[in-house]
Amino acid sequence: AQKITQTQPGMFVQEKEAVTLDCTYDTSDPSYGLFWYKQPSSGEMIFLIYQGSYDQQNATEGRYSLNFQKARKSANLVISASQLGDSAMYFCAMREGDGTQGGSEKLVFGKGTKLTVNP
Amino acid sequence: DADVTQTPRNRITKTGKRIMLECSQTKGHDRMYWYRQDPGLGLRLIYYSFDVKDINKGEISDGYSVSRQAQAKFSLSLESAIPNQTALYFCATSDPLAGAAENEQFFGPGTRLTVL
């Protein structure tokens, strides 16, 4: 069974507008972490934001926020005030376990969403 | 200088050839990973290593082997390359002792491999 599902192969947004990239996940482990990575056309993987399964508040990092709905098993990335440089592939990933020593730390990735920001 | 480096960055080879992709890191992390990325499929884990003496198969290890020569070096080998191994390959590192719950993986720049 697919553990990370990104249902939007491509998304378009106008510059300066907000956009939400969807991610749903599947796990029976009560302890897990959710990550979002950005991959620009140059190919590198850039870590954006993290949400732990026990975190009470939604994670935020600058213009990035994570809309974490635990009961629905969703972890959507919200990018506010989109910029042309936000055009890239975005990957949602999950780590089962709490990330401390002895944990798995293996990441399972979704298939990605290609975001295009229009001027 | 980059913390995680991969060599070569691009490689074209022929079916049946042996090829090695190398990864080096200066982050001092014990844990290292190899992923491949195919269009439309995201990243999939090939092998991972938690220290020099520990090697583990990932989701798609068939056709690959690895060597952890030192804490800082983790190599991926294709003993006999085939065209469906054409992909973008990433090395990554992480450190569970970093103290941060997020403990994200740090990725190298990737190696683009083409098998003809």
XYZ file of C-alpha atoms in Angstrom:
235
model
C 0.000 0.000 0.000
C 1.234 3.445 -0.872
C 2.300 5.207 2.267
C 2.513 8.727 0.888
C 0.032 10.030 -1.646
C 0.357 13.287 -3.511
C -2.690 13.525 -5.737
C -1.706 16.652 -7.653
C 0.837 15.913 -10.393
C 0.906 19.605 -11.270
C -0.303 22.855 -9.781
C -0.356 26.416 -11.076
C -0.486 29.595 -9.002
C -0.213 33.274 -9.686
C 2.709 35.134 -8.202
C 1.935 36.555 -4.745
C -0.962 34.179 -4.178
C -1.046 31.292 -1.710
C -1.075 27.652 -2.796
C -1.722 24.370 -0.996
C 0.000 21.160 -1.998
C -1.750 18.036 -0.776
C -0.220 15.075 0.997
C -1.912 12.148 2.679
C -0.114 9.360 4.463
C -0.736 5.932 5.846
C 0.916 4.444 8.908
C 0.019 2.424 11.965
C 3.018 3.716 13.920
C 1.900 6.304 16.489
C 5.261 8.025 16.213
C 6.244 9.431 12.850
C 7.565 12.508 11.131
C 6.455 14.256 7.987
C 8.799 16.234 5.764
C 8.489 18.419 2.732
C 11.350 18.822 0.275
C 11.679 21.135 -2.694
C 13.485 20.095 -5.859
C 14.150 22.944 -8.295
C 15.029 22.277 -11.904
C 18.709 22.150 -10.931
C 17.934 18.860 -9.171
C 19.023 19.309 -5.570
C 16.736 18.308 -2.719
C 16.048 21.147 -0.288
C 14.455 20.484 3.095
C 11.572 22.854 3.777
C 9.599 21.883 6.834
C 8.942 19.129 9.355
C 5.955 18.024 11.408
C 6.175 15.449 14.175
C 3.184 13.264 14.926
C 3.033 14.498 18.511
C 3.447 18.157 17.696
C 0.466 20.099 18.950
C 0.854 22.994 16.588
C 1.229 23.166 12.847
C 4.802 23.736 11.747
C 5.776 27.008 10.113
C 8.993 28.123 8.420
C 8.846 31.543 6.866
C 6.396 31.416 3.970
C 5.898 27.677 4.425
C 3.377 26.180 6.778
C 2.132 22.679 7.215
C -1.576 22.064 7.650
C -1.443 18.915 9.770
C -4.725 17.074 10.232
C -3.819 13.960 12.136
C -7.232 12.309 12.141
C -7.434 12.685 8.373
C -3.795 11.660 7.951
C -3.018 14.685 5.875
C -0.044 17.033 5.919
C -0.600 19.680 3.304
C 2.065 22.259 2.514
C 0.901 25.843 2.270
C 3.109 28.354 0.504
C 2.059 31.942 1.061
C 2.866 34.848 -1.240
C 4.221 32.644 -4.022
C 7.356 33.747 -5.818
C 8.685 32.801 -9.227
C 11.498 30.959 -7.495
C 8.981 28.634 -5.873
C 8.477 26.888 -9.208
C 9.792 23.386 -8.538
C 8.868 19.818 -7.680
C 7.672 19.340 -4.117
C 7.916 16.039 -2.315
C 6.175 14.923 0.826
C 7.968 12.232 2.824
C 7.330 10.247 5.977
C 9.640 8.713 8.530
C 8.157 6.101 10.813
C 9.550 6.289 14.345
C 10.592 9.281 16.364
C 13.907 9.918 14.660
C 16.058 9.335 17.703
C 18.908 6.888 17.911
C 17.701 3.395 17.266
C 14.849 4.539 15.101
C 14.362 3.676 11.503
C 14.914 7.054 9.881
C 14.059 5.666 6.484
C 12.093 8.136 4.441
C 9.247 7.127 2.160
C 8.518 9.709 -0.516
C 5.433 10.604 -2.462
C 5.571 10.981 -6.221
C 5.728 14.738 -6.040
C 3.802 17.770 -7.248
C 5.190 20.110 -9.872
C 4.382 23.696 -8.928
C 4.493 26.431 -11.518
C 4.273 30.042 -10.420
C 3.021 32.357 -13.126
C 3.994 36.043 -13.245
C 32.207 23.582 0.186
C 29.229 21.260 0.004
C 28.638 19.011 3.001
C 27.533 16.042 0.898
C 29.258 15.497 -2.428
C 28.647 12.954 -5.140
C 30.897 11.881 -7.972
C 30.443 11.755 -10.850
C 27.636 14.258 -11.362
C 26.778 12.826 -14.745
C 27.656 9.495 -16.285
C 26.749 7.736 -19.482
C 27.590 4.057 -19.669
C 26.705 0.995 -21.671
C 24.673 -2.056 -20.769
C 26.730 -4.625 -18.910
C 29.367 -2.224 -17.621
C 30.258 -1.981 -13.959
C 29.896 1.452 -12.498
C 30.469 2.983 -9.091
C 28.868 6.115 -7.722
C 30.616 7.716 -4.799
C 29.347 9.797 -1.934
C 31.397 11.713 0.605
C 30.228 13.830 3.514
C 31.872 16.241 5.908
C 28.919 16.480 8.285
C 30.211 13.768 10.586
C 26.961 11.853 10.308
C 26.868 8.124 10.929
C 23.838 7.410 8.788
C 23.995 7.418 5.016
C 21.493 6.507 2.331
C 21.249 5.908 -1.400
C 18.066 6.759 -3.296
C 17.100 6.719 -6.920
C 14.626 9.064 -8.530
C 12.636 8.200 -11.616
C 10.251 10.613 -13.298
C 6.812 10.331 -11.758
C 7.928 7.954 -9.018
C 9.569 10.147 -6.410
C 12.614 8.885 -4.532
C 13.024 5.264 -3.564
C 15.507 3.893 -1.064
C 18.154 1.526 -2.415
C 20.451 0.922 0.570
C 21.210 2.544 3.869
C 23.943 2.326 6.451
C 23.791 3.304 10.102
C 27.534 2.965 10.616
C 30.582 1.449 8.963
C 29.633 -2.071 10.006
C 25.948 -1.791 9.263
C 24.470 -2.117 5.761
C 20.782 -2.593 5.047
C 18.727 -3.164 1.946
C 16.099 -0.669 1.051
C 13.022 -0.913 -1.097
C 14.797 -1.564 -4.412
C 18.217 -3.119 -3.767
C 18.224 -5.711 -6.562
C 20.982 -5.017 -9.075
C 22.900 -2.780 -6.675
C 25.552 -3.203 -4.019
C 27.130 -0.765 -1.591
C 30.294 -0.277 0.370
C 30.793 1.875 3.445
C 34.506 2.490 3.344
C 34.531 4.942 6.223
C 32.119 7.054 8.190
C 32.396 9.709 5.515
C 32.186 7.527 2.398
C 29.383 5.392 1.004
C 29.610 3.988 -2.518
C 26.912 2.503 -4.715
C 27.836 -0.035 -7.386
C 25.983 -1.366 -10.367
C 27.752 -4.604 -11.172
C 26.231 -4.947 -14.624
C 24.293 -1.866 -15.607
C 21.015 -2.171 -17.486
C 18.955 0.550 -19.198
C 16.205 0.585 -16.556
C 18.800 1.728 -14.043
C 18.885 5.044 -15.859
C 17.881 7.491 -13.145
C 18.956 10.315 -10.876
C 20.766 8.939 -7.834
C 20.949 10.723 -4.524
C 23.091 10.153 -1.493
C 21.844 11.477 1.857
C 23.020 11.629 5.456
C 21.395 12.068 8.844
C 22.392 12.232 12.468
C 20.059 10.882 15.170
C 22.286 12.447 17.813
C 21.691 15.930 16.436
C 19.123 16.519 19.104
C 16.480 17.861 16.800
C 13.299 15.865 16.545
C 13.092 16.593 12.881
C 16.520 15.104 12.129
C 16.126 15.699 8.430
C 18.194 13.987 5.793
C 20.739 16.100 3.964
C 21.014 15.305 0.288
C 23.905 15.448 -2.100
C 23.508 17.139 -5.487
C 22.667 13.905 -7.289
C 24.289 11.822 -10.019
C 22.500 11.574 -13.325
C 23.179 8.109 -14.746
C 22.279 7.018 -18.240
C 22.655 3.404 -19.276
C 22.545 2.875 -23.026
